[in-house]
Structure formats: structure tokens, C-alpha cells
XYZ file of C-alpha atoms in Angstrom:
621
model
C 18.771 -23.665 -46.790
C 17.381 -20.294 -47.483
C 14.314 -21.351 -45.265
C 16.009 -22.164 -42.619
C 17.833 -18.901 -42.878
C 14.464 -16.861 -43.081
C 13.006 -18.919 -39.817
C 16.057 -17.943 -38.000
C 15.852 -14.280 -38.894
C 12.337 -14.405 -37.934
C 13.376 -16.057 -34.873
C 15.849 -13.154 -33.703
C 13.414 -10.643 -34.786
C 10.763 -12.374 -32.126
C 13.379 -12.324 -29.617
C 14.169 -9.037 -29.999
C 10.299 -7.635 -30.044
C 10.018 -9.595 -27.375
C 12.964 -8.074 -25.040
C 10.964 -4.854 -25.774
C 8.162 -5.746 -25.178
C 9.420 -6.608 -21.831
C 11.787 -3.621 -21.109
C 8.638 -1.322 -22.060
C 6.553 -3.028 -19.043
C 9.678 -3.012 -16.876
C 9.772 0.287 -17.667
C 5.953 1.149 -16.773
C 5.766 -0.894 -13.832
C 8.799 1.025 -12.261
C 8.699 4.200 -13.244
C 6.732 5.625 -10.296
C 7.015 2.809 -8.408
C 7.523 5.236 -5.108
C 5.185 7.639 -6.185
C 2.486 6.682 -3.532
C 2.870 5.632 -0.121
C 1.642 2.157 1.621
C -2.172 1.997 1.353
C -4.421 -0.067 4.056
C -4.526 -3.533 2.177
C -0.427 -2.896 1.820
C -0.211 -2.235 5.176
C -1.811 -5.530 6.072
C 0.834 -7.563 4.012
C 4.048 -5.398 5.742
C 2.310 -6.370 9.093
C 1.570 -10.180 8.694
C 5.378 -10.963 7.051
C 7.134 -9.022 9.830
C 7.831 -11.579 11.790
C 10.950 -13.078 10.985
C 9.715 -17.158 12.134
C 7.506 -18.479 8.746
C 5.665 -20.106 11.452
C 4.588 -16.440 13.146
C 3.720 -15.457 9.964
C 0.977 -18.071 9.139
C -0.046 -17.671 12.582
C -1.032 -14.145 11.773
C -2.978 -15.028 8.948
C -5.348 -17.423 10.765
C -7.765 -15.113 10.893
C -7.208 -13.055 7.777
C -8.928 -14.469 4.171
C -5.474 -15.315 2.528
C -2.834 -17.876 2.112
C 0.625 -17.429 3.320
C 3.309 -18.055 0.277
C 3.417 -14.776 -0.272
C 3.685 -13.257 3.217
C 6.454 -15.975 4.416
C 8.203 -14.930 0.578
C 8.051 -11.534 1.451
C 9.165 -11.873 5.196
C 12.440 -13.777 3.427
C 12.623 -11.032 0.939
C 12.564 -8.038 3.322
C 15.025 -9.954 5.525
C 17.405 -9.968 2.736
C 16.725 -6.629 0.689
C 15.327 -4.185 3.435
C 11.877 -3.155 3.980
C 11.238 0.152 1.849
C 8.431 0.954 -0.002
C 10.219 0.176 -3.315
C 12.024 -2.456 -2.682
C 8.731 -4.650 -1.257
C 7.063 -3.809 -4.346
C 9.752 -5.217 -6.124
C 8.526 -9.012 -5.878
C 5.183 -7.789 -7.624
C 6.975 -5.997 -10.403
C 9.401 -9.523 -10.827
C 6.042 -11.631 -10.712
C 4.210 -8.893 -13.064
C 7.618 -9.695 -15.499
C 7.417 -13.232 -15.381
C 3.402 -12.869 -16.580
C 4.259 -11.030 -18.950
C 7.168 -13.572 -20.495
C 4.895 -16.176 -20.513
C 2.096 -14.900 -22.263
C 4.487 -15.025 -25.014
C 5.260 -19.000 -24.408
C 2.006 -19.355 -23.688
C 0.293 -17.337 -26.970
C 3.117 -20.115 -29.248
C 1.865 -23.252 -27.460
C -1.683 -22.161 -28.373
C -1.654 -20.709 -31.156
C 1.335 -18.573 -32.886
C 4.660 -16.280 -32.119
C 2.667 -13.310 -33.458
C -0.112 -14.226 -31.042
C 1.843 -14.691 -27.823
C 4.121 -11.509 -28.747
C 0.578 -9.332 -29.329
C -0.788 -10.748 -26.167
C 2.704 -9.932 -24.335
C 2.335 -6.197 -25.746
C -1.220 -5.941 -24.395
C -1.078 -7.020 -21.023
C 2.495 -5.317 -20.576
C 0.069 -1.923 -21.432
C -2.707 -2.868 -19.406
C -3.362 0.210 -17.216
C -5.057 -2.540 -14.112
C -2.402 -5.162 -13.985
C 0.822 -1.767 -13.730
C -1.443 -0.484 -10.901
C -1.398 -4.304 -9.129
C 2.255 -4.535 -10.007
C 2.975 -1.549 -7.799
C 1.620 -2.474 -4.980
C 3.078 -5.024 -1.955
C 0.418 -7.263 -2.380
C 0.191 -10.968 -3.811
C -1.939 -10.742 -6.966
C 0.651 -10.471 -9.501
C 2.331 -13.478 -8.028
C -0.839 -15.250 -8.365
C -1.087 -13.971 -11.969
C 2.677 -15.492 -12.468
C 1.723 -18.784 -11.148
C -1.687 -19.033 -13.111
C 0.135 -18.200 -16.181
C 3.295 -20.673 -15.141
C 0.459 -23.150 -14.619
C -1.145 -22.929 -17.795
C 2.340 -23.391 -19.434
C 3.296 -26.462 -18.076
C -0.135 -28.163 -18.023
C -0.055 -27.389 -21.647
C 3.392 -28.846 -22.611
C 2.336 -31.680 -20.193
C -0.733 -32.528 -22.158
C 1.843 -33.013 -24.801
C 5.066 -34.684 -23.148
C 3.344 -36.598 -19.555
C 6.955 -37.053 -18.272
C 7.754 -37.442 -14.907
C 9.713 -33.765 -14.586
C 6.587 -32.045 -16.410
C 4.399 -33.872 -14.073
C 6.231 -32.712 -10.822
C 6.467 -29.331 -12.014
C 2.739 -29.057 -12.478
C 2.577 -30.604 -8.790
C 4.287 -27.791 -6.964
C 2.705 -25.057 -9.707
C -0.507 -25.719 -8.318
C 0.320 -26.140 -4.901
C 2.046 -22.878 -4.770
C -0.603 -21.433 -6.542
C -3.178 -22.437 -3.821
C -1.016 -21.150 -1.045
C -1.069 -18.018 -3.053
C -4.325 -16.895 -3.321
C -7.553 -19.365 -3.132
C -8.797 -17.601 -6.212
C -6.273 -19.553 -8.444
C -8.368 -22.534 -7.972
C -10.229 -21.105 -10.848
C -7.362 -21.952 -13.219
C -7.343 -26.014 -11.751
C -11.000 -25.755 -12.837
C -10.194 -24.292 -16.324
C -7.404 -27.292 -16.765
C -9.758 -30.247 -15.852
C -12.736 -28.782 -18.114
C -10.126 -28.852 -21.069
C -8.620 -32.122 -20.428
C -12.009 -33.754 -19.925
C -13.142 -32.671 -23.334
C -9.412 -33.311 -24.849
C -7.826 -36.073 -23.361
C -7.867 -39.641 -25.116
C -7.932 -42.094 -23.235
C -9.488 -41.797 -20.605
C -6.715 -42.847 -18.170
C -4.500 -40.193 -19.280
C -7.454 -37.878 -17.918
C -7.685 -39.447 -14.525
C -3.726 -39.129 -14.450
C -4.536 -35.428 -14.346
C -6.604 -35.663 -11.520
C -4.958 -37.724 -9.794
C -1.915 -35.020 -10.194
C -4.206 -32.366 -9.012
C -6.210 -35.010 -5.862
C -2.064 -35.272 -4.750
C -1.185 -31.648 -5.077
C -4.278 -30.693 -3.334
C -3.388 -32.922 -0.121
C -0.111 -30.679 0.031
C -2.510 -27.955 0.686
C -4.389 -30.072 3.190
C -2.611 -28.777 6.476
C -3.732 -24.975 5.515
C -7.465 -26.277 4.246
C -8.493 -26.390 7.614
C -7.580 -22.561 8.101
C -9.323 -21.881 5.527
C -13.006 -23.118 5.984
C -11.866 -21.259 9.511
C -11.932 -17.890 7.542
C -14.630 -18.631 5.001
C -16.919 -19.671 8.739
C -15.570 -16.845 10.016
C -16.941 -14.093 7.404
C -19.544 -16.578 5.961
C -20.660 -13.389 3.605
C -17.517 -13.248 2.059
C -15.729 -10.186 1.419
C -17.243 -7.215 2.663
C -16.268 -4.737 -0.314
C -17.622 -6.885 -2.560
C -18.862 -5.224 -5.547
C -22.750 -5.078 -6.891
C -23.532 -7.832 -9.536
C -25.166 -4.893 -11.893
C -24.874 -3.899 -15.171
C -22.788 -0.195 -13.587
C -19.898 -3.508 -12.244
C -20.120 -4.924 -15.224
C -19.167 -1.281 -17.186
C -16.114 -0.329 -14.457
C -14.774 -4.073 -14.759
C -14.973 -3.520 -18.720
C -12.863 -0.308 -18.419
C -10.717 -1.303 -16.131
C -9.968 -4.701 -17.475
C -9.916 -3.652 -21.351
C -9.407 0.038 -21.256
C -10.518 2.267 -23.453
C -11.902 2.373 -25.830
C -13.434 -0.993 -24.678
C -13.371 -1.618 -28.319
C -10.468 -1.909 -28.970
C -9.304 -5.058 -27.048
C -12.791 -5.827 -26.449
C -13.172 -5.934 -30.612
C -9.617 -8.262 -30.285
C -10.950 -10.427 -27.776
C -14.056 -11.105 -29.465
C -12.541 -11.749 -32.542
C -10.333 -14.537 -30.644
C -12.681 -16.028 -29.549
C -15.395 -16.568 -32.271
C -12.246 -17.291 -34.832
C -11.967 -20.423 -31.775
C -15.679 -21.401 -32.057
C -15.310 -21.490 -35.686
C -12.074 -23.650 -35.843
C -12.903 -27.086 -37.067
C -13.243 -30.127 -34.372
C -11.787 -33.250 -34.744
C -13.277 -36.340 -33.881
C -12.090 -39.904 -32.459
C -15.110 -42.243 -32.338
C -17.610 -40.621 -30.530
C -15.097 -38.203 -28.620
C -14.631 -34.938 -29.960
C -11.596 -33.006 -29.120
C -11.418 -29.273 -29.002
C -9.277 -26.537 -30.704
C -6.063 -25.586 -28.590
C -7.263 -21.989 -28.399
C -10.537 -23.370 -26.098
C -8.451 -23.314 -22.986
C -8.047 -19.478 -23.428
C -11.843 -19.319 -24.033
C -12.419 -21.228 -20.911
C -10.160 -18.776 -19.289
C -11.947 -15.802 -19.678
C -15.837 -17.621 -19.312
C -15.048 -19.780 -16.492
C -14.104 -16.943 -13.746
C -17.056 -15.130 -14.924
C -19.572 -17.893 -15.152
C -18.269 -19.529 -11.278
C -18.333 -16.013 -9.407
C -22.008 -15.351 -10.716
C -22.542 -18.417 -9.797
C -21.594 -18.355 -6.327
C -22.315 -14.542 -6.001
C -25.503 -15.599 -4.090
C -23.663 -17.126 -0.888
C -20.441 -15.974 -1.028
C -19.349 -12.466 -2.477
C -16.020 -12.511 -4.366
C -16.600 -10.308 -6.937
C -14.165 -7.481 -6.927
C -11.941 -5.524 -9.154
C -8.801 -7.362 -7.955
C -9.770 -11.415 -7.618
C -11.173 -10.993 -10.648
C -8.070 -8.867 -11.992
C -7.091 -12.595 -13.121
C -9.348 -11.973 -16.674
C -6.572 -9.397 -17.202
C -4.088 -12.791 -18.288
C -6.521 -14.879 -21.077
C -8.004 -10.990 -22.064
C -4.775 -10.950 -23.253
C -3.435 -13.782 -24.314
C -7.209 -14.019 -26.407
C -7.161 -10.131 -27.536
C -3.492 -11.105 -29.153
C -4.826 -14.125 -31.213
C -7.101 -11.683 -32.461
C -4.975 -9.333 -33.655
C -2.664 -11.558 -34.553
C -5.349 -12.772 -37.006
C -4.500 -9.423 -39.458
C -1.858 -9.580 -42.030
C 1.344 -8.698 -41.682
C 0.849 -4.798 -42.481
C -2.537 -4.338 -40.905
C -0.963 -6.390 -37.931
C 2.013 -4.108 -37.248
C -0.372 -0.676 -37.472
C -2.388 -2.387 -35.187
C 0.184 -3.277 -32.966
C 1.149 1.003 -33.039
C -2.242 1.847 -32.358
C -2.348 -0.400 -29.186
C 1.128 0.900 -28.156
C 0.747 4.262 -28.779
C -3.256 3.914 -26.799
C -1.121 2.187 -23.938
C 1.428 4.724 -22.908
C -1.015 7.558 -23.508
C -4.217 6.719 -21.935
C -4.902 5.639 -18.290
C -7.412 3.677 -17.486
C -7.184 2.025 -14.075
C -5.279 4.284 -11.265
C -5.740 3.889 -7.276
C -5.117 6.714 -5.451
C -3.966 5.619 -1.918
C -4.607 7.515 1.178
C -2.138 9.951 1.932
C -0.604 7.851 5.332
C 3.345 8.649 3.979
C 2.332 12.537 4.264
C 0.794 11.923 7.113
C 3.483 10.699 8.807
C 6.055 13.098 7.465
C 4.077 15.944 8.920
C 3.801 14.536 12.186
C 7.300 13.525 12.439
C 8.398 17.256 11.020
C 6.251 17.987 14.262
C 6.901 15.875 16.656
C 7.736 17.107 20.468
C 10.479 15.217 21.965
C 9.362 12.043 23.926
C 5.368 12.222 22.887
C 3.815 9.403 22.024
C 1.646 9.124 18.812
C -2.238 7.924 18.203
C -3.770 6.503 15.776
C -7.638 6.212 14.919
C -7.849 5.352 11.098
C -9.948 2.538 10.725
C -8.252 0.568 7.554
C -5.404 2.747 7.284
C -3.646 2.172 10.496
C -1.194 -0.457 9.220
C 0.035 1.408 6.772
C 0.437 4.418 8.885
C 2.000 2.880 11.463
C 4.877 1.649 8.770
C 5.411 5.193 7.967
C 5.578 6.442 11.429
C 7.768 3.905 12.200
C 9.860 5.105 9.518
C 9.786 8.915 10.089
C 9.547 9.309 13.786
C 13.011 8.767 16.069
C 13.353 5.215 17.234
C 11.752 4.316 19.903
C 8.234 6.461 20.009
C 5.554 4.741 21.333
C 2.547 4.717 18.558
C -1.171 3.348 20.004
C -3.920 2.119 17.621
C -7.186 2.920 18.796
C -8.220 0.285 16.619
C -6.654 -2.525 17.455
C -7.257 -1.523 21.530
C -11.039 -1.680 20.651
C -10.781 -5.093 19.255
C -8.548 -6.047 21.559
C -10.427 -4.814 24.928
C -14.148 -4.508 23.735
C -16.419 -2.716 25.813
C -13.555 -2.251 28.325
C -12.085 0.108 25.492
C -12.184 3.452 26.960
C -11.095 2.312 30.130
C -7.794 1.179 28.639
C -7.998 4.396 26.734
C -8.033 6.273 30.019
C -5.339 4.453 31.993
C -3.225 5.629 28.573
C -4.206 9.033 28.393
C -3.340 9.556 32.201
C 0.532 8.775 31.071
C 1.114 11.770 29.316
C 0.931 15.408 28.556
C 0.964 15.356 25.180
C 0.545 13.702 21.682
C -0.749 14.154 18.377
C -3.847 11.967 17.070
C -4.715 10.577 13.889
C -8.537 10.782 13.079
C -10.031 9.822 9.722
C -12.668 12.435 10.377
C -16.122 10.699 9.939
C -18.785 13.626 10.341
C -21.566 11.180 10.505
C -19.778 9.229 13.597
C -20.086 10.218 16.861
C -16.218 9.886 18.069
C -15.629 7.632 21.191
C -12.437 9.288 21.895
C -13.706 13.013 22.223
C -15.129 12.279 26.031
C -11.665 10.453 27.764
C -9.599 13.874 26.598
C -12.381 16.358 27.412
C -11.958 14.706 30.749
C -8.904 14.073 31.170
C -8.188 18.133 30.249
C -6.863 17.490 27.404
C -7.033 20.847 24.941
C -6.767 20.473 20.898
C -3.971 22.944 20.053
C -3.175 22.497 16.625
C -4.917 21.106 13.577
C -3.763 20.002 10.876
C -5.594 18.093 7.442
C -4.886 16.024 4.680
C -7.459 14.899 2.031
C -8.011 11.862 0.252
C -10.542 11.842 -2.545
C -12.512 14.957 -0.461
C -12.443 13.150 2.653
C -10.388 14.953 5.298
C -8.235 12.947 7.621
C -7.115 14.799 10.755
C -3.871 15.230 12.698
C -4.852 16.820 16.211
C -2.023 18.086 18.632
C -3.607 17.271 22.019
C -2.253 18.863 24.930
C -2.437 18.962 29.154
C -2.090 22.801 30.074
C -0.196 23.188 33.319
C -1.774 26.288 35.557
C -0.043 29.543 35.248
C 1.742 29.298 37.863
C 3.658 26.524 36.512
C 4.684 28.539 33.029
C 7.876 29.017 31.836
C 7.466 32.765 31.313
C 5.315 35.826 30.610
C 6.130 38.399 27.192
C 4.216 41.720 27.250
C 2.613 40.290 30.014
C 0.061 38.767 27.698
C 1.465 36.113 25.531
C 2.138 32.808 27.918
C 4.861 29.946 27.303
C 3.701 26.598 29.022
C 5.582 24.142 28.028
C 9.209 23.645 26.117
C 9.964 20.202 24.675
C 13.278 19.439 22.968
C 16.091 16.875 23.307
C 18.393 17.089 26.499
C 21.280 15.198 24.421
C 21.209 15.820 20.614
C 23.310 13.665 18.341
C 21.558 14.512 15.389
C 21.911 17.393 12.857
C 18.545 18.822 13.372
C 17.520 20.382 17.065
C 13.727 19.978 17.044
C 11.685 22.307 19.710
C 8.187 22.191 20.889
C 6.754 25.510 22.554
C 3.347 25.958 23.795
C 1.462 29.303 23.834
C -1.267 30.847 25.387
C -2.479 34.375 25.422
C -4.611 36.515 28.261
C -6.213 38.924 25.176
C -6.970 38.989 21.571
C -3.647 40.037 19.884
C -2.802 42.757 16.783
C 0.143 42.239 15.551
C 1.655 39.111 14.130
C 4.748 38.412 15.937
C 7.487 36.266 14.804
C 8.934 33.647 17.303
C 12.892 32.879 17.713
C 14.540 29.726 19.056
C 18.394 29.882 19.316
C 20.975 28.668 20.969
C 23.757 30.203 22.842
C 27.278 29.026 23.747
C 28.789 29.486 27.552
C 29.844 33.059 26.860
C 26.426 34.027 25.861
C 26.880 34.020 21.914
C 24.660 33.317 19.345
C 25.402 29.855 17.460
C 22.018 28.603 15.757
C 18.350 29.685 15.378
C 14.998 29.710 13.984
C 12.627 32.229 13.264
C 9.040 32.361 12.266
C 5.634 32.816 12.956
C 4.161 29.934 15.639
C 3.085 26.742 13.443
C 4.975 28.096 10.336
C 2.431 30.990 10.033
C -0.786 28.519 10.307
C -1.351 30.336 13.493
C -0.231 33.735 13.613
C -0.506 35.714 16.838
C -3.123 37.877 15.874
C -5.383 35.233 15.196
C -4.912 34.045 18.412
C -8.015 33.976 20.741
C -7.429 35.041 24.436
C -7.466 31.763 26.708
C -6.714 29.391 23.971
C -3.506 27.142 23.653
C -1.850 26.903 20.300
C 1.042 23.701 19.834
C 4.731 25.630 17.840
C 7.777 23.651 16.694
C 10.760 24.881 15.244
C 13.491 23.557 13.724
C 17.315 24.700 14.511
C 19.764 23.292 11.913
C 23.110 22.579 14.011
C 25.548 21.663 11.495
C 28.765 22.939 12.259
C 28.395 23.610 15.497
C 31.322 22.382 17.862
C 29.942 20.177 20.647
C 29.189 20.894 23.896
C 26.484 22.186 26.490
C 24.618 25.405 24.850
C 21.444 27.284 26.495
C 17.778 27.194 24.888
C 16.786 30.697 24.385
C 12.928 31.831 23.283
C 12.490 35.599 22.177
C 9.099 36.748 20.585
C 9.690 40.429 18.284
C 7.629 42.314 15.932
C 9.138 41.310 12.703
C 7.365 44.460 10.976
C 9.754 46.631 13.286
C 11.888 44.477 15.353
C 10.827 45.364 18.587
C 10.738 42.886 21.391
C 8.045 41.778 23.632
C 9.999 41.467 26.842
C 9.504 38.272 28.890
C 9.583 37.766 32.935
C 10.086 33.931 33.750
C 8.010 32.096 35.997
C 9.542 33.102 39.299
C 8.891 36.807 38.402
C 12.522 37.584 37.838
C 13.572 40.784 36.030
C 11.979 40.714 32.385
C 14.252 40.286 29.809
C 14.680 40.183 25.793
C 14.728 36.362 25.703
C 13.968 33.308 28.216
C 16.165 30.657 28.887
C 14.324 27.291 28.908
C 16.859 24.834 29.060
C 20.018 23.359 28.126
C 21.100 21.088 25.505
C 24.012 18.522 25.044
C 25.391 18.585 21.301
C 27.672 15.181 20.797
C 29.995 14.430 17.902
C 27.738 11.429 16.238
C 25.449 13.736 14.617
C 23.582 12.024 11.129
């Protein structure tokens, strides 16, 4: 009786480490979950599961190197939840979850509690698979499904019912519609059996589970030798098969220091090798703990071996080591005594949350795209010419400019149009007056776009840089300069106001206005610009004041004949509504005086210019 006592307490006390253990990588997978914007390979996955028919989705994907489980789950997913950054990044934390519960089934079936719960701990810290749980991609779901897999291949080597036999079916069939990689584990499972299973019927039962599961993935196989013939050199960012790979992958996968789980895994596995085999005749059948061995040599061993004719190797396929690592590294820890094995456990935990050891810094497309959509002139279109960023990009313009802008991809028109590119490009250009452009700056690239707006007399007048690892990416204003005669109005008789863009009807809370300047001298003094509105009877109600471009381009660095881009924002809120004029004034902040300004028909000059009116409704947001 007392035993049974003691195995229950022991029981709860697993359970409970266990719901830790799973809160802590809850807590580390979401905690910064929003912290980065979409990156280019996230960008890919929000574009292919837009469509809201599963059958427009795989059509995407034709020419892409994936699967499309994922992308039809997460077109369902975004149906149902929404499409922000967090909550599509959700499935990979659930999926990431999931691993990490079954390394603890799966570290009992092989080998112990203690093992499965150390194994849990480990990969739950594991610096690489946090970084692929926050991301909208499909290799945590992969993960999930390896490790779901595993599970029930293992319980079905034990109980070869017909429920444990269908439910290894669809795991490898979803698997394989996951990612092609997971084919790895099918190889890992047959290699075991084949060495474990007696009789030999039982072990063409297994295949012939795996020969039937495979022909569900039969009406896809044909897509995929089309992407494999497609890019017959595999993946292009492929890494090196060098000793430097082999140092980052051993960092990144184990952490550091690489001794510590490196030390675990090793001791895992050689306390395997040295396990006893049994023998039936002439058969002999290996130790449990071999299919984690084969889990970590197998991926290893098949992409060297293939490295020669098709290049797979990279950080992320291969990001499936990350699973048996773990599962391995706890069996050898789990190995200590009791004491040794809980100090251990603190050293990995307190290693975990204060070391990082695998971190992707994404491009910065979400600032990006705030900054252009804090800048935005009403009506302008937007272009885009960030090769491998412009997906994501586009996501975030979508969701920071007002509905309804009109956003090109250079990109996609030179794939789309070929050598007939810049004629496309110049039918486009010809539409309007002004946009801004997205350029991943390349300074050893000559840039096709730089001759269609030279010609088409278009003028660069603002700049505007973000950097990503050193590497500037550029947002250009581009603007059409209307002759003088066409201005809105002279002040001093020097500074010149071309253009005023802004909103006829405004429902919003915000009143955004576009000015563009010009100047017939060097300037001075740097003057301040106001934008303000005034009611029938010729009373102030809202404005804005500053230098032009929020002081990147004060006056008096202004050169003469140059055009520089403005925008100002005019906060409305409790303004009744109505029709109210557009007012521009330019003063000497230093002293307040005012540059007076004559309009374009040369009437008497004036403290301020009227450019327009606007329409203030009631459904402002």
C-alpha cells in the first residue's frame, strides 16, 4: 500500500514539473511574440494562404518547394481568428507546445519519466526552436507531427491495433503534406523496425502502412518532382558542407556552451551503445533508446549524403535535430542521481533563460511601412523594389496605409513581363505625379528603375533609411514638378509651394497634408511651416507646426532649384463638422515673423495661402 502511495506522489509531482515545464516555454515562446515584424520567408506563407478556396491555395504553391497543410491550415485559421502578426504566429507557438508535451510521452516510452521531463525542459529552452516558434512558418508543425509520429509508431510497435494503425496512417500523411523533410522520420521508423521487429510479417505490416499512407500523398507527388525539376540544385541558400556549418549548426542547435547538452547528448547515446542486446535465433533486437540514436544520425548521415545533387542543408530543415537532441540530451541527464540530477536540471534552466543562442533579426518591413504610411500624400500610390522582402512589406502596407492604395512590386512586374519590364514600368509611371519607392539599396547593382523616372521627370524629394544588419534599405519620395506657373503660391518671393495633397472629405481623426517646396536661392534661416484650418468666419480650429519633413530638411539646408516632399499632421478631434479652409503660413520661429505669400494668380500677398477646402464628417475613427 505504501508503494502505491509513493508512485502516486511521484506521479503528481511529474505532472506538476511537467505543467511547468510547459508554462515556462509558453511563456518564452510568447513573450515577444510581436516584437518583430513579418520577414520575407513569412511573407511568402501570408501570401500563398490568402486565398480563402484550399484549392487557390495549393495552386499557389505549384511552383514554390513546399507542401500545402500548413498554408490551407493557416488560410482556415486566419479566416477564423484574423490575420495579425500575433495571432498567425499563434499556430507555431500551439505546434511548438504540442512538441514540447510529447517529448515527455515520448522520453517514458523510451526510456524513463525523468528522461522525457529533462528532455521536455531542454527543448522548451532551446534558444533555435523559440526563434522557429515565432515565426508564421510551418516548421514547428512539422516538429509536432515528427514527434506525434514517433509516439504512435512507438506504442504501435507495442499494441498493432487497428486505431493505432490508422492513427499512424494520417500522422504520416500529414506529415508529408507538411514539409517533405519529415520523410526523414519514415526513414528513421523503418530502420528501427527492420532491426526490431519479429516476425517478419509484422515488419512488412509497417510498410505496407507507410506504401498506403504514401499513395494519399500521391496526387501532390507529382507537384513535387515539378519543384525539385524546377530548381534541380535545390535550395539556393543552402549552407556550405564545412567544418565553419558544422560549428554555427552546433551553437545553434545545442547552445552554449556546446558542452553542456552536447556532453548530455553524448552521454545518451554511448549509455545506448552500451545497453545489452537481446537475441532471438539469429535476429538481434535493439535497445528502445536506438530509435533516438537513429534520430539524430540519420538526418545527418542522408543530407551529406545527398548534399552532392541536391542542397538541403540549412539551419531550419535541419532544425528537426533540435527534437531527438533533446529527447537524447535528457536520457543523459537523466542518467545522474537524484541530487546531481536536480542541480543539473538548475544549471540547464538557469543557462536557458539567461543565454541566447539562436536570434533572427528580420528586416525592418513593419517600420518601413509605418513611416511611409505616417507619410503618405493622399491618393499616391506606393512602390516596391525589395527583392525577398516584398511580401512581407506589402502585408504591412496593406495594414498601415488607408484602404484602397494601390501598391506595385517591381518584382513581381519583372517576372511577370520579362524583358518587356520597363515598358510596363513606363506606362505606370505616366499615371501619376507622385509616390514613394521602396529600394533595398544594392551599391554594387546598377538600378533598372533610375532611367524610366529620370525620364519621365520624375525628381527624388525626400529620403528616408532604415538599416538591417548595416545594409540600408531606402524609402524615396518621387515627385513630377509642375512649372512655376502652375504653383500654388510664392513666400518672400523665394520659397515656392507646388503641390498640396490632403483629403477633400475626412472622416477620420487625423487630417494628413502633403506640401511640396521649392526655393529660387540658398536660404539662412530655418523657418518653421504651419498647416491649419479655419472655420467659415475665418477662425482658427486646428494646426500643425514644424520644420518641413519634421526638421530632416530644414530651410536653410535647402539648395536653390531643388524640390523637397513635407507632410504634416493636423489632429481634428473635437472639431464640429463641416466645410473648413486649408491654410499654409511659413514664419521665423526664432522671431515670429512671417514670410508673406502671393498665390499663383499674383493676387495681393498675404500672411497665409489658402489651398483648399476640406469636408470634416461625423464618422471619424
Amino acid at each position: 500500500m505504501s508503494l502505491l502511495l509513493e508512485l502516486a506522489m511521484n506521479r503528481h509531482l511529474f505532472l506538476t514539473l511537467a505543467v511547468l515545464v510547459l508554462l515556462l516555454a509558453a511563456l518564452l515562446r510568447i513573450y515577444n511574440l510581436n516584437a518583430q515584424g513579418l520577414w520575407g520567408d513569412e511573407g511568402w506563407s501570408v501570401e500563398f494562404s490568402d486565398p480563402e478556396n484550399p484549392a487557390e491555395v495549393s495552386r499557389r504553391l505549384v511552383d514554390d518547394l513546399h507542401p500545402p497543410f500548413y498554408f490551407i491550415l493557416l488560410s482556415g485559421w486566419r479566416q477564423v481568428a484574423g490575420d495579425s502578426v500575433i495571432v498567425m504566429r499563434l499556430i507555431a507557438v500551439y505546434a511548438a507546445l504540442i512538441s514540447i508535451a510529447l517529448m515527455v510521452h515520448l522520453g517514458r516510452q523510451l526510456f524513463s519519466l525523468s528522461a522525457g521531463l529533462l528532455g521536455a525542459l531542454i527543448l522548451a529552452l532551446a534558444d533555435k526552436h523559440i526563434v522557429l516558434s515565432q515565426e508564421v512558418r510551418h516548421y514547428t508543425l512539422a516538429f509536432m507531427l515528427m514527434a506525434l509520429s514517433s509516439a504512435v509508431f512507438l506504442r504501435w510497435l507495442k499494441q498493432p491495433s487497428r486505431t493505432n494503425t490508422l492513427l499512424y496512417a494520417v500522422t504520416i500523411l500529414l506529415a508529408l503534406y507538411t514539409h517533405y523533410y519529415t520523410m526523414i522520420i519514415l526513414l528513421v521508423q523503418i530502420t528501427y523496425a527492420a532491426v526490431n521487429l519479429r516476425p517478419w510479417q509484422r515488419f512488412g505490416h509497417l510498410v505496407s502502412i507507410v506504401c498506403l499512407s504514401t499513395l494519399g500523398f500521391a496526387p501532390w507527388s507529382l507537384v513535387a518532382i515539378h519543384q525539385l525539376d524546377i530548381r534541380p540544385e535545390g535550395i539556393l541558400h543552402s549552407m556550405d558542407l564545412s567544418y565553419e556549418t558544422a560549428e554555427f549548426l552546433a551553437i545553434d542547435y545545442l547552445g552554449r556552451p556546446v558542452s553542456l547538452i552536447g556532453g548530455l547528448l553524448l552521454l545518451g547515446i554511448l549509455r545506448v551503445a552500451a545497453q545489452k542486446r537481446d537475441t532471438a535465433g539469429q535476429k538481434i533486437v535493439l535497445p528502445r533508446g536506438t530509435y533516438g540514436v537513429l534520430w539524430v544520425v540519420l538526418p545527418v548521415a542522408l543530407t551529406i549524403a545527398v548534399y552532392p545533387w541536391v542542397t538541403v542543408l540549412t539551419d531550419r530543415n535541419l532544425a528537426l535535430l533540435l527534437l531527438p537532441i533533446a529527447l537524447m540530451a535528457g536520457y543523459g541527464a537523466a542518467l545522474f542521481a537524484p541530487p546531481a540530477r536536480i542541480i543539473l536540471a538548475l544549471i540547464l534552466l538557469a543557462n536557458g533563460v539567461t543565454s541566447l543562442d539562436s536570434y533572427f533579426d528580420h528586416p525592418p518591413w513593419r517600420e518601413m511601412a509605418q513611416y511611409v504610411a505616417a507619410n503618405h500624400p493622399h491618393g499616391e500610390p506606393v512602390i516596391m523594389d525589395v527583392l525577398g522582402g516584398d511580401k512581407a512589406l506589402r502585408y504591412h502596407l496593406e495594414h498601415s496605409l488607408p484602404e484602397g492604395t494601390t501598391i506595385y512590386n517591381l518584382n513581381q512586374l519583372r517576372l511577370d513581363h520579362g524583358a518587356y519590364f520597363l515598358g510596363v514600368l513606363d506606362a505606370t509611371l505616366q499615371e501619376h505625379d507622385g509616390f514613394w519607392m521602396a529600394h533595398w539599396v544594392n551599391p554594387n547593382q546598377e538600378w533598372d528603375a533610375a532611367d524610366p523616372l529620370s525620364r519621365h521627370g520624375y525628381t527624388r524629394t525626400a529620403t528616408h533609411f532604415e538599416y538591417h544588419q548595416g545594409n540600408p534599405i531606402a524609402w524615396y519620395h518621387y515627385d513630377r514638378v509642375p512649372p512655376d506657373s502652375q504653383s500654388l503660391g510664392r513666400y518672400d518671393d523665394t520659397i515656392v509651394l507646388y503641390r498640396a495633397k490632403f483629403p477633400g472629405e475626412l472622416t477620420a481623426s487625423i487630417l494628413d497634408v502633403s506640401l511640396l517646396w521649392g526655393t529660387s536661392r540658398s536660404l539662412e534661416t530655418s523657418y518653421s511651416v504651419s498647416v491649419f484650418l479655419l472655420d467659415q468666419q475665418g477662425r482658427l480650429q486646428a494646426q500643425h507646426d514644424g520644420p518641413p519633413q519634421g526638421g530632416l530638411a530644414p530651410t536653410n539646408t535647402w539648395r536653390a532649384d531643388a524640390v523637397y516632399f513635407d507632410h504634416h499632421h493636423i489632429p481634428i478631434s473635437g472639431i464640429n463638422n463641416g466645410e473648413y479652409q486649408l491654410a499654409v503660413k511659413i514664419y521665423n520661429s526664432a522671431n515670429g515673423q512671417v514670410l508673406a505669400v502671393t498665390s499663383g494668380n499674383g493676387q495681393t500677398p498675404e500672411e497665409y495661402l489658402i489651398v483648399g477646402t476640406v469636408l470634416i464628417q461625423s464618422n471619424r475613427r
